[in-house]
Tab-separated table of C-alpha atoms and ligand atoms in Angstrom:
chain	number	residue	atom	x	y	z
A	5	UNK	CA	78.055	25.372	-42.789
A	6	UNK	CA	76.537	22.280	-41.159
A	7	UNK	CA	75.783	19.466	-43.621
A	8	UNK	CA	72.240	18.200	-43.737
A	9	UNK	CA	71.733	14.662	-42.468
A	10	UNK	CA	70.057	12.093	-44.720
A	11	UNK	CA	67.089	12.057	-42.368
A	12	UNK	CA	66.641	15.834	-42.578
A	13	UNK	CA	66.892	15.694	-46.367
A	14	UNK	CA	64.295	12.906	-46.511
A	15	UNK	CA	61.894	14.871	-44.267
A	16	UNK	CA	62.314	18.026	-46.341
A	17	UNK	CA	61.550	16.225	-49.612
A	18	UNK	CA	58.682	14.222	-48.050
A	19	UNK	CA	57.095	17.513	-46.995
A	20	UNK	CA	57.024	18.405	-50.693
A	21	UNK	CA	55.549	15.123	-51.912
A	22	UNK	CA	58.926	13.763	-53.090
A	23	UNK	CA	61.037	10.845	-51.923
A	24	UNK	CA	64.780	11.003	-51.568
A	25	UNK	CA	66.596	8.546	-53.827
A	26	UNK	CA	63.378	7.676	-55.701
A	27	UNK	CA	63.333	9.169	-59.179
A	28	UNK	CA	60.415	11.557	-59.642
A	29	UNK	CA	58.110	10.366	-62.427
A	30	UNK	CA	58.358	13.790	-64.012
A	31	UNK	CA	62.128	13.562	-64.512
A	32	UNK	CA	62.681	16.507	-62.138
A	33	UNK	CA	63.142	16.848	-58.434
A	34	UNK	CA	63.677	19.665	-55.962
A	35	UNK	CA	67.013	20.270	-54.323
A	36	UNK	CA	67.733	22.492	-51.392
A	37	UNK	CA	70.908	24.533	-51.760
A	38	UNK	CA	73.283	25.249	-48.867
A	39	UNK	CA	71.908	28.829	-48.554
A	40	UNK	CA	68.385	27.437	-48.049
A	41	UNK	CA	67.082	28.367	-51.525
A	42	UNK	CA	65.306	25.663	-53.462
A	43	UNK	CA	65.981	24.780	-57.128
A	44	UNK	CA	64.787	22.304	-59.770
A	45	UNK	CA	67.091	19.422	-60.682
A	46	UNK	CA	66.903	17.415	-63.935
A	47	UNK	CA	67.355	13.721	-63.239
A	48	UNK	CA	68.095	12.968	-66.902
A	49	UNK	CA	70.849	15.581	-67.225
A	50	UNK	CA	72.072	15.321	-63.598
A	51	UNK	CA	72.031	19.123	-63.494
A	52	UNK	CA	70.503	21.582	-61.070
A	53	UNK	CA	68.955	24.542	-62.881
A	54	UNK	CA	70.438	27.203	-60.599
A	55	UNK	CA	73.072	25.587	-58.377
A	56	UNK	CA	74.822	27.283	-55.445
A	57	UNK	CA	73.091	30.678	-55.031
A	58	UNK	CA	69.645	29.651	-56.280
A	59	UNK	CA	67.252	30.794	-58.994
A	60	UNK	CA	66.583	34.396	-58.017
A	61	UNK	CA	70.087	35.434	-56.959
A	62	UNK	CA	71.573	33.873	-60.097
A	63	UNK	CA	69.025	35.428	-62.466
A	64	UNK	CA	69.462	38.862	-60.875
A	65	UNK	CA	73.258	38.796	-61.117
A	66	UNK	CA	73.639	37.063	-64.454
A	67	UNK	CA	70.813	38.639	-66.449
A	68	UNK	CA	69.065	41.572	-64.732
A	69	UNK	CA	72.131	43.479	-63.506
A	70	UNK	CA	74.681	42.283	-66.029
A	71	UNK	CA	72.483	43.093	-69.044
A	72	UNK	CA	71.397	46.356	-67.341
A	73	UNK	CA	67.794	45.458	-68.091
A	74	UNK	CA	65.983	48.122	-65.996
A	75	UNK	CA	68.189	50.858	-67.447
A	76	UNK	CA	68.032	49.613	-71.047
A	77	UNK	CA	64.301	48.856	-70.991
A	78	UNK	CA	63.645	52.236	-69.349
A	79	UNK	CA	65.428	54.004	-72.221
A	80	UNK	CA	63.303	52.187	-74.809
A	81	UNK	CA	60.301	54.001	-76.261
A	82	UNK	CA	58.772	50.858	-77.796
A	83	UNK	CA	58.493	47.280	-76.583
A	84	UNK	CA	61.608	45.797	-74.952
A	85	UNK	CA	62.122	42.291	-76.315
A	86	UNK	CA	63.779	39.471	-74.360
A	87	UNK	CA	64.483	36.027	-75.803
A	88	UNK	CA	64.561	33.513	-72.964
A	89	UNK	CA	66.387	30.487	-74.335
A	90	UNK	CA	65.768	27.486	-72.079
A	91	UNK	CA	62.535	28.497	-70.298
A	92	UNK	CA	62.850	25.529	-67.904
A	93	UNK	CA	61.206	26.416	-64.600
A	94	UNK	CA	60.860	30.110	-65.589
A	95	UNK	CA	63.113	31.542	-62.866
A	96	UNK	CA	64.946	33.798	-65.307
A	97	UNK	CA	61.943	35.453	-67.020
A	98	UNK	CA	60.010	35.814	-63.747
A	99	UNK	CA	63.013	37.515	-62.113
A	100	UNK	CA	63.279	39.832	-65.128
A	101	UNK	CA	59.578	40.742	-64.839
A	102	UNK	CA	59.933	41.507	-61.113
A	103	UNK	CA	62.860	43.793	-61.875
A	104	UNK	CA	60.932	45.688	-64.572
A	105	UNK	CA	57.426	45.787	-63.081
A	106	UNK	CA	57.531	49.437	-62.039
A	107	UNK	CA	58.609	50.601	-65.480
A	108	UNK	CA	55.561	52.011	-67.287
A	109	UNK	CA	56.424	50.391	-70.606
A	110	UNK	CA	55.976	47.138	-72.467
A	111	UNK	CA	58.087	44.005	-72.319
A	112	UNK	CA	57.788	41.029	-74.659
A	113	UNK	CA	59.269	37.723	-73.593
A	114	UNK	CA	59.801	35.071	-76.236
A	115	UNK	CA	60.636	31.850	-74.396
A	116	UNK	CA	62.049	28.752	-76.072
A	117	UNK	CA	62.132	25.184	-74.798
A	118	UNK	CA	61.500	21.723	-76.146
A	119	UNK	CA	59.572	20.689	-73.050
A	120	UNK	CA	57.160	22.385	-70.662
A	121	UNK	CA	57.616	19.679	-68.017
A	122	UNK	CA	60.029	21.678	-65.824
A	123	UNK	CA	57.550	24.567	-65.742
A	124	UNK	CA	54.683	22.195	-64.904
A	125	UNK	CA	56.820	20.646	-62.167
A	126	UNK	CA	57.802	24.076	-60.814
A	127	UNK	CA	54.151	25.159	-60.658
A	128	UNK	CA	53.320	22.026	-58.678
A	129	UNK	CA	56.042	23.029	-56.235
A	130	UNK	CA	55.548	26.799	-56.381
A	131	UNK	CA	55.336	27.049	-52.587
A	132	UNK	CA	58.752	25.464	-52.013
A	133	UNK	CA	60.406	27.324	-54.884
A	134	UNK	CA	59.009	30.680	-53.776
A	135	UNK	CA	59.966	32.739	-56.836
A	136	UNK	CA	56.800	31.909	-58.817
A	137	UNK	CA	54.552	33.486	-56.175
A	138	UNK	CA	52.099	35.910	-57.793
A	139	UNK	CA	52.768	34.607	-61.326
A	140	UNK	CA	51.055	31.198	-61.027
A	141	UNK	CA	47.875	32.134	-62.953
A	142	UNK	CA	49.871	33.779	-65.761
A	143	UNK	CA	52.166	30.791	-66.037
A	144	UNK	CA	49.210	28.390	-66.195
A	145	UNK	CA	47.839	30.423	-69.130
A	146	UNK	CA	51.256	30.250	-70.771
A	147	UNK	CA	51.288	26.473	-70.299
A	148	UNK	CA	47.783	26.048	-71.680
A	149	UNK	CA	47.700	28.570	-74.507
A	150	UNK	CA	51.381	29.108	-75.309
A	151	UNK	CA	50.968	32.831	-74.720
A	152	UNK	CA	49.651	35.297	-72.222
A	153	UNK	CA	49.252	39.055	-71.893
A	154	UNK	CA	48.879	40.884	-68.619
A	155	UNK	CA	49.736	43.949	-66.620
A	156	UNK	CA	52.272	43.564	-63.813
A	157	UNK	CA	52.175	46.780	-61.723
A	158	UNK	CA	53.110	49.461	-64.296
A	159	UNK	CA	54.472	46.985	-66.832
A	160	UNK	CA	52.537	45.622	-69.772
A	161	UNK	CA	53.676	42.062	-70.538
A	162	UNK	CA	53.330	39.904	-73.642
A	163	UNK	CA	54.803	36.436	-73.146
A	164	UNK	CA	54.925	33.597	-75.665
A	165	UNK	CA	56.516	30.198	-75.533
A	166	UNK	CA	57.910	28.423	-78.597
A	167	UNK	CA	57.778	24.721	-77.922
A	168	UNK	CA	60.312	22.752	-79.961
A	169	UNK	CA	63.951	22.083	-80.630
A	170	UNK	CA	65.718	25.464	-80.580
A	171	UNK	CA	68.591	24.536	-82.956
A	172	UNK	CA	66.029	23.162	-85.463
A	173	UNK	CA	63.891	26.326	-85.144
A	174	UNK	CA	66.921	28.494	-85.890
A	175	UNK	CA	67.893	26.361	-88.873
A	176	UNK	CA	64.464	26.795	-90.509
A	177	UNK	CA	63.711	29.824	-92.639
A	178	UNK	CA	61.777	32.389	-90.571
A	179	UNK	CA	58.132	31.489	-91.237
A	180	UNK	CA	56.455	33.677	-88.675
A	181	UNK	CA	58.772	36.528	-87.715
A	182	UNK	CA	59.516	36.813	-84.011
A	183	UNK	CA	60.316	40.370	-82.831
A	184	UNK	CA	64.064	40.888	-82.691
A	185	UNK	CA	65.576	40.830	-79.206
A	186	UNK	CA	67.274	43.513	-77.133
A	187	UNK	CA	68.435	40.843	-74.664
A	188	UNK	CA	69.125	37.109	-74.776
A	189	UNK	CA	69.054	34.970	-71.630
A	190	UNK	CA	70.977	31.869	-72.698
A	191	UNK	CA	70.414	29.048	-70.220
A	192	UNK	CA	70.780	25.561	-71.694
A	193	UNK	CA	72.314	22.616	-69.846
A	194	UNK	CA	76.105	22.431	-70.014
A	195	UNK	CA	77.915	21.759	-73.321
A	196	UNK	CA	79.047	18.343	-72.104
A	197	UNK	CA	75.461	17.100	-71.581
A	198	UNK	CA	73.609	19.346	-74.069
A	199	UNK	CA	76.113	19.928	-76.943
A	200	UNK	CA	73.380	20.642	-79.539
A	201	UNK	CA	72.684	23.943	-77.754
A	202	UNK	CA	76.319	25.117	-77.917
A	203	UNK	CA	77.448	24.591	-81.523
A	204	UNK	CA	79.057	27.172	-83.792
A	205	UNK	CA	76.309	26.811	-86.459
A	206	UNK	CA	73.664	27.524	-83.791
A	207	UNK	CA	75.332	30.723	-82.550
A	208	UNK	CA	76.025	31.803	-86.142
A	209	UNK	CA	72.302	31.484	-86.915
A	210	UNK	CA	71.337	33.194	-83.670
A	211	UNK	CA	73.588	36.129	-84.531
A	212	UNK	CA	72.005	36.169	-87.999
A	213	UNK	CA	68.543	36.516	-86.432
A	214	UNK	CA	69.491	39.755	-84.636
A	215	UNK	CA	68.628	43.156	-86.028
A	216	UNK	CA	71.972	44.892	-86.738
A	217	UNK	CA	70.249	48.190	-85.939
A	218	UNK	CA	69.000	47.024	-82.527
A	219	UNK	CA	71.692	46.684	-79.840
A	220	UNK	CA	71.342	43.262	-78.247
A	221	UNK	CA	73.321	41.561	-75.488
A	222	UNK	CA	73.437	37.902	-74.494
A	223	UNK	CA	74.486	36.595	-71.094
A	224	UNK	CA	75.254	33.038	-70.120
A	225	UNK	CA	76.744	31.289	-67.105
A	226	UNK	CA	79.732	29.665	-68.831
A	227	UNK	CA	83.132	31.309	-69.107
A	228	UNK	CA	84.729	28.528	-71.107
A	229	UNK	CA	87.196	29.349	-73.854
A	230	UNK	CA	85.275	27.061	-76.178
A	231	UNK	CA	82.062	29.073	-75.705
A	232	UNK	CA	83.822	32.419	-76.047
A	233	UNK	CA	85.602	31.468	-79.263
A	234	UNK	CA	82.269	30.130	-80.594
A	235	UNK	CA	80.523	33.452	-79.880
A	236	UNK	CA	83.369	35.470	-81.427
A	237	UNK	CA	83.384	33.319	-84.577
A	238	UNK	CA	79.598	33.721	-84.800
A	239	UNK	CA	80.119	37.498	-85.052
A	240	UNK	CA	79.462	38.660	-81.478
A	241	UNK	CA	81.684	40.969	-79.449
A	242	UNK	CA	82.502	39.114	-76.246
A	243	UNK	CA	83.460	40.144	-72.746
A	244	UNK	CA	84.098	38.836	-69.258
A	245	UNK	CA	80.803	38.652	-67.402
A	246	UNK	CA	79.860	39.266	-63.765
A	247	UNK	CA	80.357	36.760	-60.985
A	248	UNK	CA	77.153	35.012	-59.931
A	249	UNK	CA	78.121	33.448	-56.621
A	250	UNK	CA	78.538	30.110	-58.367
A	251	UNK	CA	81.078	31.290	-60.933
A	252	UNK	CA	83.670	33.981	-60.405
A	253	UNK	CA	83.201	34.992	-64.016
A	254	UNK	CA	80.537	34.438	-66.689
A	255	UNK	CA	80.217	35.628	-70.305
A	256	UNK	CA	78.479	38.524	-72.008
A	257	UNK	CA	78.262	38.912	-75.786
A	258	UNK	CA	76.640	41.553	-77.959
A	259	UNK	CA	76.168	42.700	-81.527
A	260	UNK	CA	77.778	46.020	-80.624
A	261	UNK	CA	80.944	46.703	-78.569
A	262	UNK	CA	79.134	49.452	-76.617
A	263	UNK	CA	77.267	46.835	-74.569
A	264	UNK	CA	80.463	45.095	-73.422
A	265	UNK	CA	82.124	46.637	-70.350
A	266	UNK	CA	85.173	44.339	-70.204
A	267	UNK	CA	85.908	43.054	-73.714
A	268	UNK	CA	88.215	40.079	-74.086
A	269	UNK	CA	91.560	41.335	-75.305
A	270	UNK	CA	94.799	40.035	-76.695
A	271	UNK	CA	95.729	38.340	-73.439
A	272	UNK	CA	92.609	36.189	-73.722
A	273	UNK	CA	93.460	35.520	-77.374
A	274	UNK	CA	96.901	34.252	-76.348
A	275	UNK	CA	95.336	31.956	-73.756
A	276	UNK	CA	92.832	30.693	-76.324
A	277	UNK	CA	95.669	29.821	-78.695
A	278	UNK	CA	97.344	27.733	-75.986
A	279	UNK	CA	94.121	26.163	-74.703
A	280	UNK	CA	93.395	22.483	-75.289
A	281	UNK	CA	89.662	23.260	-75.385
A	282	UNK	CA	89.056	26.289	-77.604
A	283	UNK	CA	87.831	24.944	-80.927
A	284	UNK	CA	84.054	25.449	-81.301
A	285	UNK	CA	81.756	22.459	-81.597
A	286	UNK	CA	80.886	22.244	-85.281
A	287	UNK	CA	78.518	19.334	-84.642
A	288	UNK	CA	76.268	18.489	-81.696
A	289	UNK	CA	78.919	16.241	-80.224
A	290	UNK	CA	80.962	17.266	-77.201
A	291	UNK	CA	84.750	17.047	-77.477
A	292	UNK	CA	87.706	19.190	-76.532
A	293	UNK	CA	90.221	20.360	-79.126
A	294	UNK	CA	92.807	23.052	-79.769
A	295	UNK	CA	91.886	25.851	-82.186
A	296	UNK	CA	92.192	24.771	-85.817
A	297	UNK	CA	94.445	26.990	-87.999
A	298	UNK	CA	91.290	28.358	-89.741
A	299	UNK	CA	89.545	29.219	-86.480
A	300	UNK	CA	92.706	30.828	-85.104
A	301	UNK	CA	93.060	32.954	-88.236
A	302	UNK	CA	89.423	34.095	-88.061
A	303	UNK	CA	89.631	34.834	-84.327
A	304	UNK	CA	92.820	36.815	-84.748
A	305	UNK	CA	91.139	39.024	-87.354
A	306	UNK	CA	87.996	39.653	-85.286
A	307	UNK	CA	87.521	43.458	-85.077
A	308	UNK	CA	87.473	43.174	-81.280
A	309	UNK	CA	91.164	42.277	-81.213
A	310	UNK	CA	92.340	44.764	-83.763
A	311	UNK	CA	90.644	47.467	-81.630
A	312	UNK	CA	91.831	46.397	-78.166
A	313	UNK	CA	95.334	46.968	-76.857
A	314	UNK	CA	94.570	45.836	-73.349
A	315	UNK	CA	91.569	43.942	-72.012
A	316	UNK	CA	91.458	40.642	-70.205
B	24	LIG	C1	69.093	24.790	-67.107
B	24	LIG	S1	67.498	24.543	-67.758
B	24	LIG	C2	66.855	26.178	-67.868
B	24	LIG	C3	66.437	26.787	-66.552
B	24	LIG	C4	65.560	27.991	-66.760
B	24	LIG	N1	66.183	29.044	-67.516
B	24	LIG	C5	64.967	28.554	-65.499
B	24	LIG	O1	65.056	29.767	-65.303
B	24	LIG	O2	64.399	27.783	-64.720
B	24	LIG	C6	67.847	24.232	-69.449
B	24	LIG	C7	66.615	24.189	-70.327
B	24	LIG	O3	67.030	24.073	-71.694
B	24	LIG	C8	66.094	23.280	-72.365
B	24	LIG	N2	66.674	22.702	-73.583
B	24	LIG	C9	67.700	21.821	-73.649
B	24	LIG	N3	67.930	21.458	-74.928
B	24	LIG	C10	67.038	22.128	-75.692
B	24	LIG	C11	66.755	22.160	-77.090
B	24	LIG	N4	67.469	21.427	-77.937
B	24	LIG	N5	65.784	22.988	-77.529
B	24	LIG	C12	65.062	23.742	-76.670
B	24	LIG	N6	65.266	23.734	-75.321
B	24	LIG	C13	66.237	22.939	-74.840
B	24	LIG	C14	65.750	22.204	-71.343
B	24	LIG	O4	64.523	21.560	-71.631
B	24	LIG	C15	65.721	22.989	-70.035
B	24	LIG	O5	64.428	23.400	-69.672
């Protein structure tokens, strides 16, 4: 593919009210991906929200198809509850709504983020981003009131945003109960730049917030051994996740083995034992370490490995 010249890049950004090389005052800028899709980029974290294939293609592959949302929501008689962790520029929840809009049921989205700035920025650039088209008014209500209710084709939608530090929210006793999720879209920045969102205590508390009687699956873009051992030690069953175009493999976790198509097996366990980066983060500080003897012992005894003879 032909590389864009600096001049072309400058013209493209100028057409969207941005200047190349000049930090946006909001802390976010737009980037155009090689396939022509446009995505939001955080200047503070040096991370593009949906790199490579773009917001819609990534959200469809990683969350909608992988978590089998249309099929699972369609089988639900009550409200289907999605926790959207890392609302950001709302590409993931909006893509989920588009995928479910012809289902004559109810979906509840509980979004979490400690800032609404990426969403505000995305709304200012809705034309360039494309995926927000048709949802602008709803998203403005969400920004202003923290919640919104509407009908989207056949679908009845209740959407709330919880503004604050997600690890701190999980650590507090549940003051106002939030409906328990059927699906978790886990989309924080990477562990190296955002370690507080990837610790073992956080995932342990998240697992503790699930309803053991309500099957729930989590998908996330990372396939790292560190993340997978963290999820297993938190109590989840964990499997190899779909490719997204950016990554050849991602991760899916669930509170029941039935939601995992390709569970990690003993081969993965052997690799984890040899890995130099498998020990979970016990504090919000990024580092790489081999599994401690305690973690190894707990992983080895996880019911997933006593059940599986094969697996990946
Ligand atoms: C990669 S972006 C999410 C992109 C988003 N899912 C989308 O579809 O556009 C990561 C998000 O995680 C949020 N985040 C990072 N640390 C957080 C924390 N401690 N508590 C709550 N949200 C956090 C960031 O503010 C950011 O919006």
